[in-house]
Coordinates of N, CA and C in Angstrom, one line a residue:
Chain A
D16 N -62.7 165.7 -13.9 CA -61.5 165.8 -14.6 C -61.6 165.6 -16.1
I17 N -60.9 166.3 -16.8 CA -61.0 166.2 -18.3 C -60.1 165.0 -18.7
V18 N -60.7 164.1 -19.4 CA -60.0 162.9 -19.9 C -59.7 163.1 -21.4
M19 N -58.4 162.8 -21.8 CA -58.0 163.0 -23.2 C -57.8 161.6 -23.8
T20 N -58.4 161.3 -24.9 CA -58.3 160.0 -25.5 C -57.7 160.1 -26.9
Q21 N -56.6 159.5 -27.2 CA -56.0 159.5 -28.5 C -56.2 158.2 -29.2
S22 N -56.2 158.4 -30.6 CA -56.2 157.2 -31.4 C -55.5 157.5 -32.8
P23 N -54.8 156.6 -33.4 CA -54.5 155.3 -32.8 C -53.4 155.4 -31.7
L24 N -53.1 154.3 -31.0 CA -52.0 154.3 -30.1 C -50.7 153.9 -30.7
S25 N -50.8 153.3 -31.8 CA -49.6 152.9 -32.6 C -49.8 153.3 -34.0
L26 N -48.8 153.8 -34.7 CA -49.0 154.3 -36.0 C -47.8 154.1 -36.9
P27 N -47.8 152.9 -37.6 CA -46.6 152.7 -38.5 C -46.9 153.4 -39.8
V28 N -45.9 154.1 -40.3 CA -46.0 155.0 -41.5 C -44.8 154.8 -42.4
T29 N -45.1 154.7 -43.7 CA -44.1 154.7 -44.7 C -43.5 156.1 -44.9
P30 N -42.2 156.3 -45.0 CA -41.7 157.7 -45.2 C -42.3 158.3 -46.5
G31 N -42.7 159.6 -46.4 CA -43.3 160.3 -47.5 C -44.8 160.2 -47.5
E32 N -45.4 159.3 -46.7 CA -46.8 159.2 -46.6 C -47.4 160.1 -45.5
P33 N -48.7 160.4 -45.6 CA -49.2 161.2 -44.5 C -49.6 160.4 -43.3
A34 N -49.8 161.1 -42.2 CA -50.2 160.5 -40.9 C -51.2 161.4 -40.2
S35 N -52.1 160.8 -39.4 CA -53.1 161.6 -38.7 C -53.3 161.0 -37.4
I36 N -53.4 161.8 -36.3 CA -53.7 161.4 -35.0 C -54.9 162.1 -34.5
S37 N -55.8 161.4 -33.8 CA -57.0 162.0 -33.3 C -56.9 162.1 -31.8
C38 N -57.5 163.2 -31.3 CA -57.5 163.4 -29.8 C -58.9 163.9 -29.5
R39 N -59.5 163.3 -28.5 CA -60.8 163.7 -28.1 C -60.8 164.0 -26.6
S40 N -61.4 165.1 -26.2 CA -61.5 165.4 -24.8 C -62.9 165.2 -24.3
S41 N -63.0 164.9 -23.0 CA -64.3 164.6 -22.3 C -65.1 165.9 -22.1
Q42 N -64.5 167.0 -22.2 CA -65.2 168.3 -22.0 C -64.6 169.3 -23.1
S43 N -65.4 170.2 -23.4 CA -65.0 171.2 -24.4 C -63.8 172.0 -23.9
L44 N -62.9 172.2 -24.9 CA -61.6 173.0 -24.5 C -61.7 174.4 -25.1
L45 N -62.9 174.8 -25.4 CA -63.1 176.2 -25.9 C -63.2 177.1 -24.7
H46 N -62.3 178.1 -24.7 CA -62.2 179.1 -23.6 C -63.1 180.3 -24.0
S47 N -63.4 181.1 -23.0 CA -64.2 182.3 -23.3 C -63.4 183.3 -24.2
D48 N -62.1 183.1 -24.3 CA -61.3 184.0 -25.1 C -61.4 183.6 -26.6
G49 N -62.1 182.5 -26.9 CA -62.3 182.1 -28.3 C -61.3 181.0 -28.7
Y50 N -60.3 180.7 -27.9 CA -59.3 179.7 -28.3 C -59.7 178.4 -27.7
N51 N -59.3 177.3 -28.5 CA -59.4 176.0 -28.0 C -58.1 175.6 -27.4
Y52 N -58.0 175.3 -26.1 CA -56.8 175.1 -25.4 C -56.4 173.6 -25.6
L53 N -55.7 173.3 -26.7 CA -55.3 172.0 -27.0 C -53.9 172.1 -27.6
D54 N -52.9 171.4 -27.0 CA -51.6 171.4 -27.6 C -51.2 170.0 -28.0
W55 N -50.2 169.9 -28.8 CA -49.6 168.7 -29.3 C -48.1 168.7 -28.9
Y56 N -47.6 167.6 -28.4 CA -46.2 167.5 -28.0 C -45.6 166.2 -28.6
L57 N -44.3 166.2 -29.0 CA -43.6 165.0 -29.5 C -42.5 164.7 -28.5
Q58 N -42.4 163.5 -28.1 CA -41.3 163.0 -27.3 C -40.5 162.0 -28.2
K59 N -39.3 162.5 -28.6 CA -38.5 161.7 -29.4 C -37.7 160.7 -28.5
P60 N -37.3 159.6 -28.9 CA -36.6 158.6 -28.1 C -35.5 159.2 -27.3
G61 N -35.5 159.1 -25.9 CA -34.5 159.5 -25.1 C -34.5 161.0 -24.8
Q62 N -35.5 161.7 -25.3 CA -35.5 163.2 -25.1 C -36.7 163.7 -24.3
S63 N -36.6 164.9 -23.8 CA -37.7 165.5 -23.2 C -38.8 165.8 -24.3
P64 N -40.1 165.9 -23.8 CA -41.1 166.3 -24.8 C -40.8 167.7 -25.4
Q65 N -41.3 167.9 -26.6 CA -41.1 169.2 -27.3 C -42.5 169.6 -27.8
L66 N -42.7 170.9 -27.8 CA -43.9 171.5 -28.3 C -44.0 171.5 -29.8
L67 N -45.1 171.0 -30.3 CA -45.3 171.1 -31.8 C -46.4 172.1 -32.1
I68 N -47.5 172.0 -31.5 CA -48.7 172.8 -31.8 C -49.3 173.3 -30.5
Y69 N -49.6 174.6 -30.5 CA -50.4 175.1 -29.3 C -51.7 175.8 -29.8
L70 N -52.6 175.8 -28.9 CA -53.9 176.4 -29.1 C -54.5 175.8 -30.4
T71 N -54.4 174.5 -30.6 CA -55.1 173.7 -31.6 C -54.3 173.8 -32.9
S72 N -53.9 175.0 -33.4 CA -53.4 175.0 -34.8 C -52.2 175.9 -35.0
N73 N -51.6 176.4 -34.0 CA -50.4 177.2 -34.1 C -49.1 176.4 -33.9
R74 N -48.3 176.4 -35.0 CA -47.0 175.7 -34.9 C -46.1 176.5 -34.0
A75 N -45.4 175.7 -33.2 CA -44.3 176.3 -32.4 C -43.1 176.7 -33.3
S76 N -42.3 177.5 -32.7 CA -41.1 178.0 -33.4 C -40.3 176.8 -33.9
G77 N -39.9 176.8 -35.1 CA -39.0 175.8 -35.6 C -39.7 174.5 -36.1
V78 N -41.0 174.4 -35.9 CA -41.7 173.2 -36.3 C -42.0 173.2 -37.8
P79 N -41.6 172.2 -38.5 CA -41.8 172.2 -40.0 C -43.3 172.3 -40.4
D80 N -43.5 172.9 -41.5 CA -44.9 173.2 -41.9 C -45.6 171.9 -42.4
R81 N -45.0 170.8 -42.4 CA -45.7 169.5 -42.7 C -46.6 169.1 -41.5
F82 N -46.4 169.7 -40.3 CA -47.2 169.5 -39.2 C -48.3 170.5 -39.1
S83 N -49.6 170.0 -38.9 CA -50.7 170.9 -38.8 C -51.7 170.4 -37.8
G84 N -52.4 171.3 -37.1 CA -53.4 170.9 -36.2 C -54.7 171.6 -36.5
S85 N -55.8 170.9 -36.1 CA -57.1 171.4 -36.4 C -58.1 170.8 -35.3
G86 N -59.3 171.4 -35.3 CA -60.3 170.9 -34.4 C -60.9 172.0 -33.6
S87 N -61.9 171.6 -32.8 CA -62.6 172.6 -31.9 C -63.4 171.8 -30.9
G88 N -63.7 172.4 -29.8 CA -64.6 171.8 -28.8 C -64.0 170.6 -28.2
T89 N -64.3 169.4 -28.6 CA -63.8 168.2 -28.0 C -63.0 167.3 -29.0
D90 N -63.0 167.6 -30.3 CA -62.3 166.8 -31.3 C -61.2 167.5 -32.0
F91 N -60.0 166.9 -32.0 CA -58.9 167.6 -32.5 C -58.0 166.5 -33.3
T92 N -57.3 167.1 -34.2 CA -56.4 166.2 -35.1 C -55.1 166.9 -35.4
L93 N -54.1 166.0 -35.3 CA -52.7 166.4 -35.7 C -52.4 165.7 -37.0
K94 N -52.0 166.4 -38.0 CA -51.7 165.8 -39.3 C -50.2 166.1 -39.7
I95 N -49.6 165.0 -40.2 CA -48.3 165.2 -40.8 C -48.4 164.9 -42.3
S96 N -48.1 165.9 -43.1 CA -48.4 165.7 -44.5 C -47.5 164.7 -45.2
R97 N -46.2 164.7 -44.8 CA -45.3 163.7 -45.4 C -44.3 163.3 -44.3
V98 N -44.5 162.1 -43.8 CA -43.7 161.7 -42.6 C -42.2 161.5 -43.0
E99 N -41.4 162.0 -42.1 CA -39.9 161.8 -42.3 C -39.4 160.9 -41.2
A100 N -38.2 160.4 -41.4 CA -37.6 159.5 -40.3 C -37.5 160.2 -39.0
E101 N -37.2 161.5 -39.0 CA -37.0 162.2 -37.8 C -38.3 162.4 -37.0
D102 N -39.4 162.1 -37.5 CA -40.7 162.3 -36.9 C -41.0 161.1 -35.9
V103 N -40.2 160.1 -35.8 CA -40.5 159.0 -34.9 C -40.5 159.4 -33.5
G104 N -41.4 158.8 -32.7 CA -41.5 159.2 -31.3 C -42.9 159.0 -30.9
V105 N -43.2 159.5 -29.7 CA -44.5 159.4 -29.1 C -45.2 160.8 -29.1
Y106 N -46.4 160.9 -29.7 CA -47.1 162.2 -29.8 C -48.2 162.2 -28.7
Y107 N -48.2 163.3 -28.0 CA -49.2 163.5 -27.0 C -50.1 164.8 -27.2
C108 N -51.4 164.6 -27.1 CA -52.2 165.8 -27.0 C -52.3 166.2 -25.5
M109 N -52.6 167.4 -25.2 CA -52.7 167.9 -23.9 C -53.6 169.1 -23.7
Q110 N -54.3 169.1 -22.6 CA -55.2 170.3 -22.4 C -54.6 171.0 -21.1
P111 N -54.4 172.3 -21.2 CA -53.9 173.1 -20.1 C -55.0 173.9 -19.5
L112 N -56.3 173.7 -19.8 CA -57.3 174.6 -19.5 C -57.8 174.5 -18.1
Q113 N -58.0 173.3 -17.6 CA -58.6 173.1 -16.3 C -57.8 172.3 -15.4
S114 N -57.9 172.6 -14.1 CA -57.2 171.8 -13.1 C -58.1 170.5 -12.8
P115 N -57.5 169.4 -12.4 CA -56.1 169.3 -11.9 C -55.2 169.6 -13.1
P116 N -54.0 170.0 -12.8 CA -53.1 170.5 -13.8 C -52.8 169.6 -15.0
L117 N -53.0 170.0 -16.2 CA -52.5 169.4 -17.4 C -52.9 167.9 -17.5
T118 N -53.8 167.6 -18.4 CA -54.1 166.2 -18.7 C -53.6 165.9 -20.1
F119 N -52.9 164.8 -20.2 CA -52.4 164.3 -21.5 C -53.2 163.1 -22.0
G120 N -53.1 163.0 -23.3 CA -53.6 161.8 -23.9 C -52.6 160.6 -23.6
Q121 N -53.0 159.4 -24.0 CA -52.2 158.2 -23.6 C -50.9 158.2 -24.4
G122 N -50.8 158.9 -25.5 CA -49.7 158.9 -26.4 C -49.9 158.0 -27.6
T123 N -49.4 158.5 -28.8 CA -49.4 157.7 -30.0 C -48.0 157.5 -30.5
R124 N -47.6 156.2 -30.6 CA -46.2 155.9 -31.0 C -46.2 155.8 -32.5
L125 N -45.4 156.8 -33.1 CA -45.3 156.7 -34.6 C -43.9 156.1 -34.9
E126 N -44.0 155.1 -35.8 CA -42.8 154.3 -36.2 C -42.8 154.3 -37.7
I127 N -41.6 154.2 -38.2 CA -41.4 154.1 -39.6 C -41.5 152.6 -40.1
K128 N -42.2 152.4 -41.2 CA -42.3 151.1 -41.7 C -41.0 150.6 -42.4
Chain B
E30 N -29.3 181.9 -23.5 CA -30.1 180.7 -23.9 C -31.3 180.5 -23.0
V31 N -32.5 180.4 -23.5 CA -33.6 180.1 -22.7 C -33.6 178.6 -22.2
Q32 N -33.6 178.4 -20.9 CA -33.6 177.0 -20.5 C -34.1 176.8 -19.0
L33 N -34.5 175.6 -18.8 CA -34.9 175.1 -17.5 C -34.0 173.9 -17.1
V34 N -33.5 173.9 -15.9 CA -32.6 172.8 -15.5 C -33.1 172.3 -14.1
E35 N -33.5 171.0 -14.2 CA -34.0 170.3 -13.0 C -32.8 169.7 -12.2
S36 N -33.0 169.6 -10.9 CA -32.1 168.9 -10.1 C -32.8 168.4 -8.8
G37 N -32.1 167.5 -8.1 CA -32.6 167.1 -6.8 C -33.1 165.6 -6.8
G38 N -33.2 165.0 -7.9 CA -33.7 163.6 -8.0 C -32.7 162.7 -7.3
G39 N -33.2 161.4 -7.1 CA -32.3 160.4 -6.5 C -33.1 159.2 -6.1
L40 N -32.4 158.4 -5.3 CA -33.0 157.2 -4.8 C -33.4 157.4 -3.4
V41 N -34.7 157.1 -3.1 CA -35.2 157.4 -1.7 C -36.1 156.2 -1.3
Q42 N -36.1 155.9 0.0 CA -37.0 154.8 0.4 C -38.4 155.2 0.5
P43 N -39.4 154.3 0.4 CA -40.8 154.6 0.6 C -41.0 155.3 1.9
G44 N -41.8 156.4 1.8 CA -42.0 157.2 3.0 C -41.1 158.4 3.2
G45 N -40.0 158.4 2.4 CA -39.0 159.4 2.4 C -39.4 160.7 1.7
S46 N -38.5 161.6 1.6 CA -38.7 162.9 1.1 C -37.6 163.3 0.1
L47 N -37.9 164.2 -0.9 CA -37.0 164.8 -1.8 C -37.5 166.2 -2.1
R48 N -36.5 167.0 -2.5 CA -36.9 168.4 -2.9 C -36.3 168.6 -4.3
L49 N -37.1 168.7 -5.3 CA -36.7 169.0 -6.6 C -36.6 170.5 -6.9
S50 N -35.6 170.9 -7.7 CA -35.5 172.3 -8.1 C -35.5 172.4 -9.6
C51 N -36.0 173.5 -10.0 CA -36.1 173.9 -11.4 C -35.5 175.3 -11.6
A52 N -34.3 175.4 -12.1 CA -33.7 176.7 -12.3 C -33.8 177.2 -13.7
A53 N -34.3 178.4 -13.8 CA -34.6 179.1 -15.1 C -33.5 180.1 -15.4
S54 N -33.3 180.2 -16.7 CA -32.4 181.3 -17.2 C -32.7 181.7 -18.6
G55 N -32.4 182.9 -19.0 CA -32.6 183.4 -20.3 C -33.9 184.0 -20.6
F56 N -34.8 184.1 -19.6 CA -36.1 184.8 -19.9 C -36.6 185.4 -18.5
L57 N -37.6 186.2 -18.7 CA -38.2 186.9 -17.5 C -39.0 185.9 -16.7
F58 N -38.4 185.2 -15.8 CA -39.0 184.1 -15.1 C -40.2 184.5 -14.4
A59 N -40.2 185.6 -13.7 CA -41.3 186.0 -12.8 C -42.7 186.2 -13.5
T60 N -42.7 186.2 -14.9 CA -43.9 186.5 -15.6 C -44.5 185.1 -16.1
Y61 N -43.9 184.0 -15.8 CA -44.3 182.8 -16.4 C -44.9 181.8 -15.4
E62 N -45.9 181.0 -15.8 CA -46.3 179.9 -15.0 C -45.3 178.7 -15.2
I63 N -45.3 177.9 -14.2 CA -44.4 176.7 -14.3 C -45.2 175.5 -13.9
N64 N -45.0 174.4 -14.7 CA -45.6 173.1 -14.4 C -44.5 172.1 -14.1
W65 N -44.9 171.1 -13.2 CA -44.1 169.9 -13.0 C -44.9 168.8 -13.7
I66 N -44.2 168.0 -14.5 CA -44.8 166.9 -15.2 C -43.9 165.7 -15.0
R67 N -44.5 164.5 -14.8 CA -43.7 163.3 -14.6 C -44.0 162.2 -15.5
Q68 N -43.1 161.3 -15.6 CA -43.2 160.2 -16.5 C -42.7 158.9 -15.9
A69 N -43.6 158.0 -15.5 CA -43.2 156.8 -14.9 C -42.4 155.9 -16.0
P70 N -41.6 155.0 -15.6 CA -40.8 154.2 -16.6 C -41.7 153.5 -17.6
G71 N -41.5 153.8 -18.9 CA -42.3 153.2 -19.9 C -43.7 153.7 -20.1
K72 N -44.0 154.8 -19.4 CA -45.4 155.2 -19.4 C -45.5 156.6 -20.0
G73 N -46.7 157.2 -20.0 CA -47.0 158.5 -20.6 C -46.7 159.6 -19.6
L74 N -47.1 160.8 -20.0 CA -46.9 162.0 -19.2 C -48.1 162.3 -18.3
E75 N -47.7 162.8 -17.1 CA -48.7 163.1 -16.1 C -48.4 164.5 -15.5
G76 N -49.4 165.4 -15.5 CA -49.2 166.7 -14.9 C -49.3 166.5 -13.4
V77 N -48.3 167.0 -12.7 CA -48.2 166.8 -11.2 C -48.6 168.1 -10.5
S78 N -48.1 169.2 -10.9 CA -48.3 170.4 -10.1 C -48.1 171.7 -11.0
Y79 N -48.8 172.7 -10.6 CA -48.8 174.0 -11.3 C -48.6 175.1 -10.3
I80 N -47.9 176.2 -10.8 CA -47.8 177.4 -10.0 C -47.8 178.6 -10.9
S81 N -48.6 179.6 -10.5 CA -48.8 180.8 -11.3 C -47.5 181.6 -11.2
S82 N -47.5 182.7 -12.0 CA -46.2 183.5 -12.1 C -45.8 184.1 -10.8
H83 N -46.7 184.5 -9.9 CA -46.3 185.1 -8.6 C -46.7 184.2 -7.5
G84 N -47.0 182.9 -7.8 CA -47.2 181.9 -6.8 C -48.6 181.9 -6.1
A85 N -49.5 182.8 -6.5 CA -50.8 182.9 -5.9 C -51.7 181.8 -6.2
N86 N -51.6 181.2 -7.3 CA -52.4 180.0 -7.7 C -51.6 178.8 -7.8
I87 N -52.0 177.7 -7.2 CA -51.3 176.5 -7.1 C -52.3 175.3 -7.3
H88 N -51.9 174.3 -8.1 CA -52.8 173.2 -8.3 C -51.9 171.9 -8.2
Y89 N -52.6 170.8 -7.8 CA -51.9 169.5 -7.7 C -52.8 168.4 -8.3
A90 N -52.2 167.4 -8.9 CA -52.9 166.2 -9.3 C -53.4 165.5 -8.0
D91 N -54.5 164.9 -8.1 CA -55.1 164.2 -7.0 C -54.1 163.2 -6.4
S92 N -53.3 162.6 -7.2 CA -52.3 161.5 -6.8 C -51.2 162.0 -5.9
V93 N -51.0 163.3 -5.9 CA -49.9 163.9 -5.0 C -50.4 164.9 -4.0
K94 N -51.7 165.2 -4.0 CA -52.3 166.2 -3.1 C -52.1 165.8 -1.7
G95 N -51.6 166.8 -0.9 CA -51.3 166.5 0.5 C -49.9 165.9 0.8
R96 N -49.2 165.5 -0.2 CA -47.9 165.0 -0.1 C -46.8 165.9 -0.7
F97 N -47.2 166.5 -1.8 CA -46.2 167.4 -2.6 C -46.6 168.9 -2.3
T98 N -45.6 169.7 -2.3 CA -45.8 171.1 -2.2 C -44.9 171.9 -3.2
I99 N -45.5 172.7 -4.0 CA -44.8 173.5 -5.0 C -44.6 174.9 -4.5
S100 N -43.5 175.5 -4.8 CA -43.2 176.9 -4.4 C -42.3 177.5 -5.5
R101 N -42.1 178.8 -5.4 CA -41.2 179.4 -6.3 C -40.5 180.6 -5.6
D102 N -39.3 180.9 -6.1 CA -38.6 182.1 -5.6 C -38.2 182.9 -6.8
N103 N -38.9 183.9 -7.1 CA -38.7 184.7 -8.4 C -37.4 185.4 -8.3
A104 N -36.9 185.7 -7.1 CA -35.6 186.4 -7.0 C -34.5 185.4 -7.4
K105 N -34.7 184.1 -7.2 CA -33.7 183.1 -7.6 C -34.0 182.4 -8.9
N106 N -35.1 182.9 -9.6 CA -35.5 182.2 -10.8 C -35.6 180.7 -10.7
S107 N -36.3 180.3 -9.6 CA -36.4 178.9 -9.4 C -37.8 178.5 -8.9
V108 N -38.1 177.3 -9.2 CA -39.3 176.6 -8.7 C -38.9 175.3 -8.0
Y109 N -39.6 175.0 -6.9 CA -39.3 173.8 -6.2 C -40.5 172.9 -6.0
L110 N -40.2 171.6 -5.9 CA -41.3 170.6 -5.6 C -40.8 169.8 -4.4
Q111 N -41.4 170.1 -3.3 CA -41.1 169.3 -2.1 C -42.0 168.1 -2.1
M112 N -41.4 166.9 -2.1 CA -42.1 165.6 -2.2 C -41.9 164.9 -0.9
N113 N -43.0 164.7 -0.1 CA -43.0 163.9 1.1 C -43.8 162.6 1.0
S114 N -43.6 161.7 1.9 CA -44.4 160.5 2.0 C -44.3 159.8 0.6
L115 N -43.1 159.7 0.1 CA -43.0 159.1 -1.3 C -43.4 157.7 -1.4
R116 N -43.9 157.3 -2.5 CA -44.4 156.0 -2.8 C -43.7 155.4 -4.0
A117 N -43.8 154.1 -4.1 CA -43.1 153.5 -5.3 C -43.7 154.0 -6.6
E118 N -45.0 154.4 -6.6 CA -45.6 154.9 -7.8 C -45.3 156.3 -8.1
D119 N -44.5 157.0 -7.3 CA -43.9 158.3 -7.6 C -42.6 158.2 -8.4
T120 N -42.2 157.0 -8.6 CA -40.9 156.8 -9.4 C -41.1 157.3 -10.8
G121 N -40.1 158.0 -11.3 CA -40.1 158.4 -12.7 C -39.2 159.6 -13.0
V122 N -39.3 160.1 -14.2 CA -38.6 161.3 -14.5 C -39.5 162.5 -14.3
Y123 N -39.0 163.5 -13.6 CA -39.8 164.7 -13.4 C -39.2 165.9 -14.2
Y124 N -40.1 166.5 -15.0 CA -39.8 167.6 -15.8 C -40.5 168.9 -15.3
C125 N -39.8 170.0 -15.4 CA -40.5 171.3 -15.3 C -40.6 171.9 -16.7
A126 N -41.7 172.6 -16.9 CA -41.9 173.2 -18.2 C -42.6 174.5 -18.0
R127 N -42.2 175.4 -18.9 CA -42.7 176.8 -18.9 C -44.1 176.9 -19.5
G128 N -45.0 177.5 -18.9 CA -46.4 177.7 -19.4 C -46.7 179.1 -19.9
G129 N -47.9 179.5 -19.7 CA -48.3 180.8 -20.1 C -47.6 181.9 -19.3
K130 N -47.9 183.2 -19.8 CA -47.3 184.3 -19.0 C -48.3 185.4 -18.9
W131 N -48.1 186.2 -17.9 CA -48.9 187.4 -17.6 C -48.0 188.6 -18.0
V132 N -48.5 189.4 -19.0 CA -47.8 190.6 -19.3 C -49.0 191.6 -19.6
G133 N -49.6 192.1 -18.5 CA -50.8 192.9 -18.7 C -52.0 192.0 -18.8
S134 N -52.0 191.0 -19.7 CA -53.0 190.0 -19.9 C -52.3 188.7 -20.0
Y135 N -53.2 187.6 -20.0 CA -52.6 186.3 -20.1 C -52.3 185.9 -21.5
Q136 N -51.1 185.4 -21.7 CA -50.7 184.9 -23.0 C -50.2 183.5 -23.0
Y137 N -50.7 182.7 -23.9 CA -50.4 181.3 -23.8 C -49.8 180.8 -25.2
F138 N -48.6 180.3 -25.2 CA -48.0 179.8 -26.4 C -47.5 178.4 -26.2
G139 N -48.3 177.6 -25.4 CA -47.9 176.2 -25.2 C -46.8 176.1 -24.2
M140 N -46.5 174.9 -23.8 CA -45.3 174.7 -22.9 C -44.1 174.5 -23.8
D141 N -43.5 175.7 -24.0 CA -42.5 175.7 -25.1 C -41.0 175.5 -24.6
V142 N -40.8 175.5 -23.3 CA -39.5 175.2 -22.8 C -39.6 174.1 -21.7
W143 N -38.9 173.0 -21.9 CA -38.9 171.9 -20.9 C -37.4 171.7 -20.5
G144 N -37.3 171.2 -19.2 CA -36.0 170.8 -18.8 C -35.6 169.4 -19.3
Q145 N -34.5 169.0 -18.9 CA -34.0 167.7 -19.3 C -34.5 166.6 -18.4
G146 N -35.1 166.9 -17.3 CA -35.7 166.0 -16.4 C -34.7 165.5 -15.3
T147 N -35.3 165.2 -14.2 CA -34.5 164.6 -13.1 C -35.2 163.3 -12.6
T148 N -34.5 162.3 -12.3 CA -35.0 161.0 -12.1 C -35.2 160.7 -10.6
V149 N -36.4 160.3 -10.2 CA -36.8 160.0 -8.8 C -37.0 158.5 -8.8
T150 N -36.4 157.8 -7.9 CA -36.6 156.4 -7.7 C -37.0 156.1 -6.3
V151 N -38.2 155.6 -6.0 CA -38.6 155.3 -4.7 C -38.6 153.8 -4.5
S152 N -37.7 153.3 -3.7 CA -37.5 151.9 -3.6 C -36.7 151.6 -2.3
S153 N -37.1 150.4 -1.7 CA -36.3 150.0 -0.5 C -35.2 149.1 -0.9

């Protein structure tokens, strides 16, 4: 089974400052089609998770360009260039590449200082 | 409007059964994979089950294998999760989410549509 490990698990950030979350997978997420199958999701308080980034670096529709994703193989990063109050919530990385279906990281709770 | 709506959750005793439904609208349902993901109270997300667009490929998390059964009816734009032999650790919010699609070839744009979730409570 692929294990996803996120760090940090808690991330206090001052508004306007950058933030970065790391995600490491126990196996390579590089598919034969050339894409790294790694997504990022945000679960805001009291809401369903929402897609932020798919295939490592592609922003989902409506996601502000202050969010960016990078990485390859087993090491991935989500960056927020300037954190806003609406960004609070729990961020999850996820791999959809191999069964058992979908493994998520533990989640990183972003809070505003 | 593109949406998924879950239903069927509730309170059930250990060893009991529930059938969850996920109703889709606003998109060509038959071309998309669907996943069930759950979240125990105060915990993270866990992939529970997966079904391909035409139902030929199915996967389960080890924690539910042999107890849960996923199915779909493309004519009714719905996916189902039959949950038997329920345990306290199955308690949580269950979400369905849209995955990749087959249109000649496989296309993946993340799990871009999620339902609002349905709550399952297993307790005596």
